[in-house]
Coordinates of C-alpha atoms and ligand atoms in Angstrom, one line a residue:
M1 CA 4.8 38.4 -5.1
T2 CA 6.4 37.6 -8.4
V3 CA 6.7 33.9 -9.4
M4 CA 8.8 32.5 -12.2
F5 CA 7.8 29.2 -13.7
H6 CA 10.2 27.2 -15.9
S7 CA 10.3 23.6 -16.9
T8 CA 11.6 21.6 -19.9
L9 CA 9.0 18.9 -19.0
D10 CA 6.0 20.4 -17.4
D11 CA 3.7 22.5 -19.6
P12 CA 3.2 26.1 -18.4
A13 CA -0.2 26.1 -20.2
E14 CA -1.3 23.4 -17.8
W15 CA 0.3 24.9 -14.7
V16 CA 0.0 28.7 -14.9
P17 CA -3.8 29.0 -15.2
R18 CA -4.2 26.6 -12.2
L19 CA -1.7 28.5 -10.1
Q20 CA -3.2 31.8 -11.1
A21 CA -6.7 30.7 -10.1
L22 CA -5.4 29.6 -6.7
L23 CA -3.3 32.8 -6.3
P24 CA -5.4 35.7 -7.6
G25 CA -3.4 38.9 -7.6
E26 CA 0.0 37.3 -7.7
D27 CA 2.2 37.9 -10.7
I28 CA 3.2 34.6 -12.4
R29 CA 5.7 34.8 -15.2
V30 CA 7.0 32.1 -17.5
W31 CA 10.6 31.9 -18.3
P32 CA 12.2 33.6 -20.3
D33 CA 9.6 36.5 -20.3
I34 CA 10.2 37.4 -16.6
G35 CA 10.9 41.1 -16.8
D36 CA 13.3 42.3 -14.0
P37 CA 15.0 39.2 -12.5
A38 CA 15.5 41.0 -9.2
A39 CA 11.7 41.1 -8.8
V40 CA 11.3 37.3 -8.7
D41 CA 10.4 36.1 -5.2
V42 CA 9.7 32.4 -5.9
A43 CA 11.1 30.1 -8.7
V44 CA 9.0 27.1 -9.6
V45 CA 11.3 24.9 -11.6
W46 CA 12.3 21.3 -12.6
I47 CA 15.9 22.2 -13.7
P48 CA 16.6 26.0 -13.3
P49 CA 17.6 27.8 -16.5
E50 CA 21.4 27.8 -16.7
G51 CA 22.8 30.6 -14.4
A52 CA 19.4 32.3 -14.1
L53 CA 18.8 32.0 -10.3
A54 CA 22.0 33.9 -9.6
S55 CA 20.4 37.1 -11.0
F56 CA 17.2 36.7 -8.8
S57 CA 18.6 38.8 -6.0
G58 CA 15.3 38.9 -4.2
L59 CA 14.7 35.2 -4.3
R60 CA 12.9 33.8 -1.2
A61 CA 12.1 30.2 -2.2
V62 CA 12.6 27.6 -4.9
Q63 CA 9.8 25.0 -5.4
S64 CA 10.9 21.9 -7.2
L65 CA 8.5 20.4 -9.8
G66 CA 10.1 17.1 -8.9
A67 CA 10.2 15.0 -5.7
G68 CA 14.0 15.0 -6.1
I69 CA 15.9 18.2 -5.7
N70 CA 19.5 17.3 -6.6
Q71 CA 18.9 18.8 -10.1
L72 CA 18.3 22.3 -8.7
G73 CA 22.0 23.1 -8.0
M74 CA 21.0 24.3 -4.5
Q75 CA 24.6 24.5 -3.3
S76 CA 24.8 27.9 -5.0
F77 CA 21.6 29.3 -3.4
P78 CA 22.1 32.0 -0.7
P79 CA 21.4 30.5 2.7
Q80 CA 18.1 32.3 3.3
V81 CA 16.5 30.7 0.2
R82 CA 14.0 28.0 1.2
V83 CA 13.8 24.9 -1.0
A84 CA 10.8 22.6 -1.2
R85 CA 10.5 19.3 -3.0
L86 CA 7.2 18.2 -4.6
V87 CA 5.0 15.9 -2.7
D88 CA 2.0 15.2 -4.8
R89 CA -0.5 12.3 -4.7
G90 CA -0.5 12.0 -8.5
L91 CA 3.3 11.7 -8.6
T92 CA 3.4 9.2 -5.8
G93 CA 0.7 7.1 -7.4
M94 CA 2.5 6.9 -10.7
M95 CA 5.7 5.9 -9.0
T96 CA 4.1 3.1 -7.0
E97 CA 2.4 1.9 -10.3
Y98 CA 5.8 1.8 -12.1
A99 CA 7.4 -0.2 -9.3
L100 CA 4.5 -2.6 -9.2
L101 CA 4.6 -3.0 -13.0
A102 CA 8.4 -3.7 -12.9
A103 CA 8.0 -6.2 -10.1
L104 CA 5.1 -8.0 -11.7
R105 CA 7.0 -8.3 -15.0
Y106 CA 9.8 -10.2 -13.2
A107 CA 7.6 -12.2 -10.9
R108 CA 5.6 -13.5 -13.9
N109 CA 8.7 -14.0 -16.1
L110 CA 7.6 -11.6 -18.8
D111 CA 11.2 -10.5 -19.3
A112 CA 12.2 -14.1 -20.1
H113 CA 9.1 -14.5 -22.4
E114 CA 10.0 -11.3 -24.2
R115 CA 13.5 -12.7 -24.9
A116 CA 12.0 -16.1 -25.9
Q117 CA 9.6 -14.4 -28.4
R118 CA 12.4 -12.5 -30.0
A119 CA 14.2 -15.8 -30.5
S120 CA 10.9 -17.5 -31.8
T121 CA 11.3 -20.0 -28.9
W122 CA 8.4 -21.7 -27.1
D123 CA 10.0 -21.5 -23.6
Y124 CA 7.7 -22.8 -21.0
I125 CA 8.5 -21.5 -17.5
M126 CA 6.3 -22.7 -14.7
P127 CA 4.8 -19.6 -13.1
T128 CA 5.3 -19.3 -9.4
G129 CA 3.4 -16.1 -8.5
V130 CA 4.5 -13.1 -6.6
G131 CA 4.8 -14.8 -3.1
S132 CA 8.3 -16.0 -3.8
F133 CA 9.6 -12.6 -5.0
T134 CA 10.6 -10.5 -2.0
V135 CA 10.9 -6.9 -3.1
G136 CA 13.4 -4.7 -1.2
V137 CA 12.7 -1.0 -1.3
M138 CA 15.6 1.3 -0.7
G139 CA 14.3 4.6 0.7
L140 CA 11.1 4.7 2.8
G141 CA 10.2 8.3 2.4
V142 CA 6.9 9.5 0.8
I143 CA 7.3 7.5 -2.4
G144 CA 9.3 4.5 -1.0
A145 CA 6.8 3.9 1.8
A146 CA 3.8 4.2 -0.5
T147 CA 5.6 1.8 -3.0
A148 CA 6.4 -0.7 -0.3
M149 CA 2.7 -0.7 0.9
R150 CA 1.3 -1.0 -2.6
L151 CA 3.6 -4.0 -3.4
A152 CA 2.6 -5.6 -0.1
A153 CA -1.1 -5.1 -0.9
N154 CA -0.5 -6.9 -4.2
G155 CA 0.9 -10.0 -2.5
F156 CA 4.6 -9.4 -2.6
P157 CA 6.7 -10.1 0.5
V158 CA 8.3 -6.6 1.1
C159 CA 11.2 -5.4 3.0
G160 CA 12.4 -1.8 3.2
W161 CA 15.6 0.1 4.1
A162 CA 16.1 3.7 5.2
R163 CA 18.6 5.8 7.1
T164 CA 16.5 5.8 10.3
P165 CA 14.2 3.1 11.7
K166 CA 10.7 2.9 10.4
T167 CA 7.5 0.9 11.1
L168 CA 5.3 0.1 8.1
D169 CA 2.4 -2.3 8.1
G170 CA 3.3 -5.5 6.3
V171 CA 6.9 -4.4 5.5
R172 CA 10.0 -5.7 7.3
C173 CA 12.0 -2.5 7.9
F174 CA 15.8 -2.2 8.2
S175 CA 17.9 0.8 8.7
G176 CA 21.4 2.2 8.4
E177 CA 24.6 0.4 7.3
A178 CA 24.0 -2.2 10.1
G179 CA 20.7 -3.3 8.5
L180 CA 21.8 -3.2 4.9
T181 CA 23.3 -6.7 4.5
E182 CA 20.3 -8.5 6.0
F183 CA 18.0 -6.4 3.9
L184 CA 19.8 -7.2 0.7
G185 CA 20.2 -10.9 1.5
Q186 CA 16.5 -11.5 1.4
T187 CA 15.8 -9.1 -1.6
R188 CA 14.9 -10.7 -5.0
I189 CA 13.8 -7.5 -6.6
L190 CA 15.6 -4.3 -5.4
V191 CA 13.8 -1.1 -6.0
N192 CA 15.8 2.1 -5.5
L193 CA 13.8 5.1 -4.3
L194 CA 16.6 7.0 -2.5
P195 CA 17.3 10.7 -3.0
L196 CA 20.7 11.6 -4.5
T197 CA 23.1 12.8 -1.9
P198 CA 26.9 12.4 -1.3
Q199 CA 26.0 9.4 0.9
T200 CA 23.9 7.7 -1.7
E201 CA 25.8 8.5 -4.9
N202 CA 27.1 5.2 -6.5
I203 CA 25.3 3.2 -3.9
L204 CA 24.2 0.6 -6.5
N205 CA 27.6 -0.8 -7.0
A206 CA 29.4 -4.2 -7.2
G207 CA 29.8 -4.5 -3.4
L208 CA 26.0 -4.0 -3.0
F209 CA 25.1 -6.4 -5.8
D210 CA 27.3 -9.1 -4.3
R211 CA 25.1 -9.0 -1.2
L212 CA 21.9 -9.7 -3.2
P213 CA 21.0 -13.3 -3.9
R214 CA 22.1 -14.7 -7.3
G215 CA 19.4 -14.1 -9.9
A216 CA 18.1 -10.9 -8.3
F217 CA 16.7 -7.9 -10.3
V218 CA 17.4 -4.2 -9.9
V219 CA 14.9 -1.4 -10.5
N220 CA 16.4 2.0 -10.5
M221 CA 13.8 4.8 -10.2
G222 CA 15.9 7.2 -8.1
R223 CA 18.7 8.9 -10.0
G224 CA 21.2 7.8 -12.6
A225 CA 24.1 8.7 -10.3
H226 CA 23.0 6.1 -7.8
L227 CA 24.2 3.4 -10.2
V228 CA 27.7 2.5 -11.2
D229 CA 26.9 1.5 -14.8
A230 CA 30.0 -0.7 -15.3
D231 CA 29.2 -2.7 -12.1
L232 CA 25.7 -3.3 -13.3
L233 CA 26.9 -4.6 -16.7
A234 CA 29.5 -6.8 -15.0
A235 CA 26.9 -8.3 -12.6
L236 CA 24.4 -9.0 -15.5
D237 CA 27.1 -10.4 -17.7
S238 CA 28.3 -12.8 -15.0
S239 CA 24.6 -13.8 -14.4
H240 CA 24.8 -12.7 -10.7
L241 CA 22.0 -10.3 -11.5
A242 CA 19.2 -11.5 -13.8
G243 CA 17.9 -8.2 -15.1
A244 CA 17.5 -4.5 -14.5
T245 CA 14.8 -1.9 -15.1
L246 CA 16.2 1.6 -15.4
D247 CA 14.2 4.8 -15.5
V248 CA 17.1 7.2 -14.7
F249 CA 20.5 7.6 -16.2
R250 CA 23.8 9.5 -16.0
P251 CA 23.6 11.5 -18.1
E252 CA 20.1 12.1 -19.5
P253 CA 19.5 11.6 -22.3
L254 CA 21.7 8.5 -22.3
P255 CA 24.1 8.7 -25.3
E256 CA 23.2 6.4 -28.2
A257 CA 26.4 4.4 -27.9
H258 CA 25.9 3.4 -24.3
P259 CA 25.8 -0.4 -23.8
F260 CA 22.5 -0.2 -21.8
W261 CA 20.5 0.5 -24.9
L262 CA 21.0 -2.9 -26.5
H263 CA 21.5 -5.1 -23.5
P264 CA 19.1 -8.0 -23.6
R265 CA 18.6 -8.0 -19.8
I266 CA 18.0 -4.2 -19.4
L267 CA 14.6 -2.5 -19.8
M268 CA 15.0 1.3 -20.2
T269 CA 12.4 4.1 -19.9
P270 CA 13.3 7.7 -20.4
H271 CA 12.7 9.1 -16.8
V272 CA 9.0 8.7 -17.0
A273 CA 8.3 6.7 -13.8
G274 CA 6.4 9.6 -12.2
T275 CA 5.6 13.3 -13.0
G276 CA 3.7 15.9 -11.0
D277 CA 0.0 16.1 -11.8
P278 CA -0.9 19.8 -12.1
D279 CA -4.5 19.0 -11.1
S280 CA -3.3 17.9 -7.6
A281 CA 0.1 19.4 -7.3
A282 CA -0.8 23.0 -8.2
E283 CA -2.5 23.3 -4.7
V284 CA 0.7 22.3 -2.9
V285 CA 2.8 24.7 -5.0
A286 CA 0.3 27.5 -4.4
E287 CA 0.4 26.9 -0.7
N288 CA 4.2 27.2 -0.7
I289 CA 4.0 30.4 -2.6
R290 CA 1.7 31.8 0.1
R291 CA 4.1 30.5 2.8
A292 CA 7.1 32.1 1.1
K293 CA 5.2 35.4 1.0
L294 CA 4.7 35.2 4.8
G295 CA 8.3 34.0 5.4
E296 CA 6.9 30.7 6.8
T297 CA 8.4 27.2 6.7
L298 CA 7.4 25.5 3.4
L299 CA 5.5 22.3 3.0
N300 CA 8.1 19.5 2.3
E301 CA 10.9 21.9 2.9
V302 CA 14.3 20.4 2.2
D303 CA 16.9 20.2 4.9
R304 CA 19.6 21.8 2.9
A305 CA 22.4 20.5 5.1
R306 CA 21.1 16.9 4.8
G307 CA 20.5 17.2 1.1
Y308 CA 16.9 15.9 0.9
Ligands
LIG1 P1 11.9 11.4 0.6 O1 10.5 11.4 1.1 O2 12.8 12.5 0.9 O3 12.5 10.0 1.2 C1 13.8 9.7 1.1 C2 14.1 8.4 1.8 O4 15.4 8.0 1.6 C3 13.9 8.5 3.3 O5 13.3 7.3 3.8 C4 15.3 8.5 3.9 O6 15.5 7.9 5.1 C5 16.0 7.7 2.8 N1 17.5 8.0 2.8 C6 18.1 9.2 2.5 N2 19.4 9.1 2.6 C7 19.6 7.8 3.0 C8 20.8 7.1 3.3 N3 22.0 7.6 3.2 N4 20.7 5.8 3.6 C9 19.5 5.2 3.7 N5 18.3 5.8 3.5 C10 18.4 7.1 3.1 O7 11.9 11.2 -1.0 P2 10.7 10.7 -1.9 O8 9.8 11.8 -2.2 O9 10.2 9.4 -1.5 O10 11.6 10.5 -3.3 C11 12.6 9.6 -3.4 C12 13.4 9.9 -4.7 O11 12.8 9.3 -5.8 C13 13.6 11.3 -5.1 O12 14.7 12.0 -4.4 C14 14.0 11.1 -6.6 O13 15.4 10.9 -6.7 C15 13.3 9.9 -7.0 N6 12.2 10.1 -7.9 C16 12.3 9.7 -9.2 C17 11.2 9.9 -10.1 C18 11.3 9.3 -11.5 O14 10.4 9.7 -12.3 N7 12.2 8.4 -11.8 C19 10.1 10.6 -9.7 C20 10.0 11.0 -8.4 C21 11.1 10.8 -7.5 P3 15.0 8.7 6.5 O15 13.5 8.8 6.4 O16 15.4 7.7 7.5 O17 15.7 10.0 6.5
LIG2 C1 11.5 13.1 -10.9 O1 12.5 12.5 -11.2 C2 11.2 13.7 -9.6 O2 12.2 13.9 -8.9 O3 10.0 14.0 -9.3

């Protein structure tokens, strides 16, 4: 088996020795030193090198180094190529931590105190605690479900929304278009953890914001293309929304002139909410390389027709 590793974020010096130790005898090559492209059986990538996968004529599987897979360009893969997203306890833990941090920052008015400090203003706001800040989690998959549970364990009232019905301890679950309005109506902090598909692109738009209570907050940890930037700016500028925390953007990096950078009610981070931890994730990736070799279904294999 020949495996090609490439990432602009994940360090091959961290990953390749771990993979090699788990897969003695397999040939793991780091882009661009891959030899004959036709020999590559499995590509382990965050974003594939431009045009490269088309020359991998023997490709059996693509393992994403991210939980999301929209960045792979999988529409162009031949139908027999299996695709797996990354499910890793390190990544999931970091994502739940980021959501908790963002929710606590709003629940304890830190965003308002940051603005007051910049204006040298002693602005006393009576703290109310987390119990009055219902968090609504969009997407109840691996990361969304873990996030909802972690928020609930920290005292937040939590509701969640997914495509199909779910049952989660301590979380009021809603599903489908029919459940969306009721879900949004009780959400004070909206956390987006949806995958990017044609159905979810632009889902964070004016029509959705209008269904949130006045003064709600938005935390986008999914993908930049979930959000209609102009609609967020309008909702913040009209004070219908009180703030937003954004980890993902369209495009990335966000151009310097974009109005998000200097907006007083937007906190931005450069797509750092969660990353795979090679200590835990290498085992999952190695198992999928073994499965690809045997022609078996991969762990966390993507339904290519569904798009996630
Ligand atoms: P996942 O396990 O595949 O879960 C996806 C969830 O979204 C499922 O609950 C699914 O509902 C729901 N969903 C999909 N399409 C929907 C629709 N049209 N309407 C309502 N719900 C829908 O994904 P995950 O591992 O939790 O990851 C979620 C996303 O987080 C990734 O795709 C990626 O975009 C993002 N992410 C971002 C970072 C970062 O650093 N910012 C890091 C990791 C992941 P069903 O279960 O009913 O199908
Ligand atoms: C990061 O964005 C991921 O999809 O894991």
